Coordinates of C-alpha atoms and ligand atoms in Angstrom, one line a residue:
M11 CA 0.0 -0.2 0.1
A12 CA 1.5 3.7 -1.2
D13 CA 1.9 6.4 1.4
G14 CA 3.1 9.5 1.4
G15 CA 4.0 12.6 -1.4
P16 CA 1.9 15.1 -2.2
V17 CA -2.0 14.5 -2.2
E18 CA -3.2 14.0 -6.1
H19 CA -6.8 14.9 -6.5
G20 CA -9.7 14.9 -9.0
F21 CA -10.4 11.6 -11.1
P22 CA -7.3 10.6 -12.6
H23 CA -8.0 7.0 -12.4
L24 CA -11.5 6.7 -13.5
E25 CA -11.2 4.8 -16.1
T26 CA -9.6 1.7 -14.1
V27 CA -12.3 2.4 -10.6
R28 CA -14.9 2.0 -13.4
A29 CA -13.4 -1.2 -14.9
A30 CA -12.7 -2.5 -11.6
V31 CA -16.6 -2.1 -10.4
T32 CA -17.3 -4.2 -13.6
A33 CA -14.9 -6.6 -13.1
L34 CA -16.2 -6.8 -9.3
Y35 CA -19.4 -7.7 -10.6
R36 CA -18.4 -10.3 -13.2
R37 CA -16.3 -12.2 -10.5
L38 CA -18.2 -12.4 -8.0
S39 CA -21.9 -12.4 -9.4
Y40 CA -24.8 -10.1 -8.3
D41 CA -25.5 -12.3 -5.2
T42 CA -22.4 -12.2 -4.1
V43 CA -22.1 -8.4 -4.1
Q44 CA -25.4 -8.4 -2.5
Q45 CA -24.4 -9.9 0.5
F46 CA -21.6 -6.7 1.1
S47 CA -25.2 -4.7 1.8
T48 CA -24.1 -3.5 5.0
S49 CA -20.8 -1.7 5.5
V50 CA -18.2 -2.1 8.5
P51 CA -19.5 -0.3 11.5
P52 CA -17.4 2.2 12.8
A53 CA -17.8 0.8 16.2
D54 CA -16.3 -2.5 15.3
V55 CA -13.2 -1.4 14.1
A56 CA -12.6 1.8 16.3
F57 CA -9.0 1.5 17.7
C58 CA -7.8 4.4 20.0
D59 CA -4.3 4.8 21.7
T60 CA -5.2 3.6 25.0
D61 CA -6.2 0.3 23.3
D62 CA -3.4 -2.7 23.5
L63 CA -1.0 -2.3 20.0
H64 CA -0.9 -6.2 19.4
L65 CA -4.5 -7.2 20.5
G66 CA -6.4 -4.2 18.9
T67 CA -4.9 -4.8 15.5
Q68 CA -5.9 -8.9 16.2
R69 CA -9.6 -8.0 16.8
V70 CA -9.6 -5.3 14.0
A71 CA -8.6 -7.8 11.4
R72 CA -10.7 -10.5 13.0
E73 CA -13.9 -8.1 12.0
L74 CA -12.2 -7.1 8.6
V75 CA -11.9 -10.9 7.6
R76 CA -15.4 -11.5 9.2
H77 CA -16.5 -8.9 6.9
F78 CA -15.0 -9.8 3.6
R79 CA -16.1 -13.7 4.7
L80 CA -13.3 -15.1 4.5
P81 CA -13.9 -17.6 7.6
D82 CA -10.6 -19.4 7.7
A83 CA -8.2 -16.7 7.2
R84 CA -6.1 -16.0 9.8
M85 CA -3.8 -12.8 9.6
I86 CA -0.7 -12.3 11.4
V87 CA -0.1 -8.6 12.0
A88 CA 3.6 -7.3 12.7
F89 CA 4.9 -3.9 12.9
R90 CA 7.8 -2.6 11.2
E91 CA 10.0 -0.1 10.0
M92 CA 9.1 0.0 6.0
Q93 CA 8.8 2.7 3.3
H94 CA 5.5 1.6 2.3
A95 CA 2.5 1.9 4.7
A96 CA 1.6 -1.8 4.8
N97 CA 2.1 -5.1 3.0
V98 CA 0.8 -8.5 3.0
E99 CA 2.3 -11.8 1.5
L100 CA -0.1 -13.5 -0.9
T101 CA 0.1 -17.4 -0.4
A102 CA -2.0 -20.3 -0.3
G103 CA -3.1 -19.5 3.1
P104 CA -4.9 -20.0 5.9
E105 CA -2.7 -17.7 7.7
Y106 CA -1.2 -14.5 6.0
F107 CA 1.5 -12.4 7.4
V108 CA 0.6 -8.7 7.3
E109 CA 3.4 -5.9 7.9
L110 CA 2.2 -2.5 9.3
N111 CA 4.3 0.6 8.9
D112 CA 5.6 1.4 12.5
R113 CA 4.1 4.7 12.5
F114 CA 1.3 2.9 12.8
R115 CA 1.6 2.2 16.2
G116 CA 1.3 5.9 17.2
H117 CA -1.7 6.4 14.4
R118 CA -3.9 3.4 15.9
R119 CA -7.3 4.8 14.2
D120 CA -6.0 4.5 10.9
I121 CA -4.8 0.6 11.5
G122 CA -8.5 -0.5 10.2
A123 CA -7.7 1.2 7.0
A124 CA -4.5 -0.6 6.2
L125 CA -5.8 -3.4 7.4
A126 CA -9.0 -3.5 4.9
H127 CA -6.7 -2.8 1.6
E128 CA -4.2 -5.7 2.6
I129 CA -7.3 -8.3 3.5
M130 CA -8.8 -7.2 0.1
H131 CA -5.4 -8.2 -1.3
V132 CA -6.1 -11.7 0.3
Y133 CA -9.8 -11.4 -0.8
L134 CA -9.2 -10.9 -4.6
H135 CA -6.2 -13.3 -4.4
R136 CA -8.8 -15.9 -3.3
V137 CA -11.4 -15.4 -6.0
D138 CA -8.3 -15.0 -8.5
L139 CA -9.4 -11.7 -9.7
S140 CA -6.2 -9.2 -10.7
F141 CA -5.6 -6.1 -13.0
P142 CA -1.9 -6.4 -14.9
G143 CA 0.3 -4.4 -13.6
T144 CA 0.6 -3.0 -9.8
R145 CA -0.7 0.4 -10.7
D146 CA -4.3 -1.3 -11.9
N147 CA -3.9 -3.8 -9.5
E148 CA -4.0 -1.6 -6.6
I149 CA -6.7 0.6 -8.3
L150 CA -9.0 -2.4 -8.1
T151 CA -7.8 -3.3 -4.7
D152 CA -9.1 0.3 -3.4
T153 CA -12.1 0.0 -5.7
A154 CA -13.1 -3.6 -4.1
T155 CA -12.3 -2.6 -0.6
T156 CA -14.6 0.4 -0.8
Y157 CA -17.3 -1.2 -3.1
L158 CA -17.7 -4.0 -0.3
G159 CA -18.1 -1.6 2.6
A160 CA -14.7 -1.2 4.1
G161 CA -13.4 1.9 1.7
W162 CA -15.0 4.4 4.2
L163 CA -11.9 3.8 6.0
L164 CA -9.7 4.7 4.2
L165 CA -11.1 7.7 2.7
D166 CA -11.6 8.6 6.3
A167 CA -7.7 8.4 6.7
Y168 CA -7.6 11.0 4.6
R169 CA -6.3 14.2 6.5
E170 CA -5.1 17.6 5.6
D171 CA -3.8 20.5 8.0
G172 CA -1.6 23.2 7.3
A173 CA 1.8 21.5 6.6
S174 CA 0.9 18.0 7.0
S175 CA -1.1 15.5 4.9
Q176 CA -2.1 12.1 5.2
K177 CA -3.5 9.8 2.8
L178 CA -3.5 6.3 2.4
G179 CA -4.6 3.9 -0.8
Y180 CA -3.9 4.8 -4.6
L181 CA -7.2 6.5 -5.3
T182 CA -7.4 9.9 -5.0
P183 CA -10.0 11.2 -1.9
E184 CA -12.6 12.2 -4.6
E185 CA -12.2 8.7 -6.5
F186 CA -13.0 6.9 -2.9
G187 CA -15.8 9.3 -2.6
Y188 CA -16.6 8.3 -6.2
V189 CA -16.8 4.6 -5.4
L190 CA -18.5 5.2 -2.0
A191 CA -21.9 7.1 -3.8
K192 CA -21.5 4.4 -6.3
R193 CA -21.8 1.6 -3.2
S194 CA -24.4 4.4 -1.7
S195 CA -26.7 4.2 -4.6
A196 CA -26.5 0.6 -5.2
F197 CA -27.4 -0.3 -1.5
G198 CA -29.3 2.7 -0.1
E199 CA -26.4 3.5 2.5
D200 CA -25.9 6.9 4.0
P201 CA -21.6 6.7 4.4
S202 CA -21.6 10.4 4.8
V203 CA -22.4 10.0 8.9
W204 CA -19.2 8.4 9.5
F205 CA -16.4 10.6 8.5
T206 CA -14.4 11.8 11.2
S207 CA -11.9 13.7 8.6
A208 CA -13.6 17.3 7.4
Q209 CA -11.5 16.6 4.2
A210 CA -13.0 13.3 3.7
Y211 CA -16.6 14.5 3.8
T212 CA -15.8 17.4 1.4
A213 CA -14.1 14.5 -1.1
Y214 CA -17.0 12.2 -0.5
E215 CA -19.0 15.2 -1.7
R216 CA -17.1 15.9 -4.6
G217 CA -17.0 12.1 -5.6
W218 CA -21.1 12.2 -5.2
E219 CA -21.3 14.4 -7.8
R220 CA -19.6 12.8 -9.9
A221 CA -21.2 9.6 -10.0
R222 CA -24.7 11.7 -10.2
R223 CA -23.4 12.4 -13.5
D224 CA -22.9 9.0 -14.6
E225 CA -26.5 8.8 -13.9
R226 CA -27.8 11.5 -15.8
Q227 CA -26.3 10.7 -19.1
P228 CA -28.4 10.1 -22.6
P229 CA -30.0 8.0 -23.5
L230 CA -31.1 7.6 -19.8
T231 CA -34.3 9.9 -19.3
A232 CA -32.4 11.3 -16.4
A233 CA -30.4 12.8 -18.5
G234 CA -30.4 17.1 -18.7
W235 CA -31.6 19.1 -21.7
T236 CA -27.9 19.7 -23.0
G237 CA -27.2 16.2 -23.2
R238 CA -30.3 15.2 -24.8
R239 CA -29.8 18.1 -27.4
R240 CA -26.4 16.7 -28.7
Y241 CA -28.0 13.2 -27.9
A242 CA -30.8 14.2 -30.7
R243 CA -28.3 15.7 -32.9
D244 CA -25.9 12.4 -32.6
R245 CA -28.5 10.3 -33.5
R246 CA -29.7 12.4 -36.3
Q247 CA -26.4 12.2 -37.6
A248 CA -26.1 8.7 -37.4
Q249 CA -29.6 7.5 -39.0
G250 CA -28.5 9.6 -41.9
H251 CA -25.1 7.4 -42.3
G252 CA -27.8 4.9 -43.0
Q253 CA -26.9 1.3 -43.8
G254 CA -23.6 -0.1 -45.5
H255 CA -22.0 2.7 -44.1
G256 CA -20.5 0.7 -40.8
P257 CA -21.3 1.9 -37.2
A258 CA -21.7 5.3 -36.5
Q259 CA -19.9 7.0 -33.7
G260 CA -21.4 9.3 -31.2
R261 CA -18.0 10.2 -30.1
G262 CA -16.6 13.7 -30.8
S263 CA -18.1 14.9 -33.9
A264 CA -16.7 17.5 -35.7
G265 CA -17.2 21.2 -34.7
D266 CA -17.7 20.0 -30.9
A267 CA -14.1 21.3 -29.8
G268 CA -13.9 21.2 -26.2
A269 CA -16.9 19.2 -25.9
G270 CA -15.0 16.2 -24.4
D271 CA -16.2 12.2 -25.3
V272 CA -20.0 11.0 -24.9
P273 CA -20.4 7.5 -23.3
Y274 CA -22.7 6.6 -25.8
A275 CA -22.6 5.3 -29.3
F276 CA -24.6 4.3 -32.2
A277 CA -24.0 1.2 -34.4
A278 CA -26.1 0.3 -37.2
D279 CA -26.7 -2.9 -37.9
P280 CA -27.0 -3.8 -41.5
A281 CA -30.0 -6.2 -41.1
G282 CA -31.6 -4.2 -38.3
P283 CA -32.4 -1.1 -36.7
L284 CA -29.8 1.4 -35.2
R285 CA -29.0 0.7 -31.7
V286 CA -27.4 2.6 -29.2
T287 CA -24.9 1.1 -26.5
F288 CA -24.1 3.0 -23.3
P289 CA -22.4 2.2 -19.9
C290 CA -24.5 0.8 -17.6
P291 CA -24.9 3.8 -14.6
T292 CA -24.0 1.1 -11.6
C293 CA -21.6 -1.6 -13.0
H294 CA -20.5 0.2 -16.2
Q295 CA -21.0 -2.8 -18.6
R296 CA -22.0 -1.8 -21.9
I297 CA -25.9 -1.9 -22.4
R298 CA -27.4 -2.1 -26.1
V299 CA -30.9 -0.9 -26.9
P300 CA -32.7 -0.7 -30.2
V301 CA -33.5 3.3 -31.2
R302 CA -37.2 3.4 -30.8
G303 CA -37.9 6.1 -27.9
R304 CA -38.7 5.1 -24.6
V305 CA -37.0 2.0 -23.9
R306 CA -36.8 -0.2 -20.4
A307 CA -33.9 -2.3 -20.1
R308 CA -32.3 -4.2 -17.4
C309 CA -28.8 -4.7 -16.8
G310 CA -27.8 -8.2 -17.0
L311 CA -24.6 -8.1 -14.9
C312 CA -26.1 -5.7 -12.0
R313 CA -29.8 -5.9 -12.8
T314 CA -30.4 -2.2 -12.5
V315 CA -33.6 -1.2 -14.1
L316 CA -32.7 1.6 -16.7
E317 CA -35.3 4.1 -18.2
C318 CA -34.1 5.2 -21.4
D319 CA -35.4 7.5 -24.1
T320 CA -33.3 6.4 -27.2
Ligands
ZN415 ZN1 -2.0 -2.9 -2.0
ZN416 ZN1 -25.0 -2.7 -14.6

């Protein structure tokens, strides 16, 4: 787990974060993801500086192992001087050796956050889900920790005051907020009451706004006027291409400098009607529906019902 350096902000890893949510649903299935509808409650992972270091660490590790439904896994946690915040050795188990940076001896309230990330490495290792490359795999780990209910701890470990700052994990605070907001909307849970860090709360709000934008993209009926107008124009253009001209893309049409990419694309099937594809706002798997006005679709992966005006 990475540690230190200036805190990066914004949404630089959004594409990988979204791919991680899709991968999680694909690997675990909708039913398994549903088992995580309740987050780790703050009381279960609370750790204050007067608690015994080793007993407290083992207790928090046990709670997280239980939350992630790893019944036979045992975490052996040790503290040592190291460059990273934490590390775990991925073996066949059932014992896993976790190392935490010595500085956590004096920052016990963040031990839960560090352990949540490391124990998620074990979880993903066991379900055999990984992304190639360290950066993407760490983003997958942070995203999974958060989507499955323990990532609010990681966001809450983000604090900045004057000269000092602290942040754990590879996602930016806003990206943690984004995944938390996605989770909140999928499970009807409000994590904002758990934050002890004011900066974490602000980052959650930014992430929440970004996540709401995913739910307001055409062809979803919740899309705003500007988006709908552009969609109608892109659709006209796609229809104008007619059959036999291959797929007409709704991306970055000429004369729209600075407008950025749109998430939907039109595909003209030579034998059938025009179709539009767009990412599911919950799991980001691509959905394909015919262009024919009001359409209700259901995402096959996360089962979200999507009201569209195509
Ligand atoms: Zn890691
Ligand atoms: Zn979906």
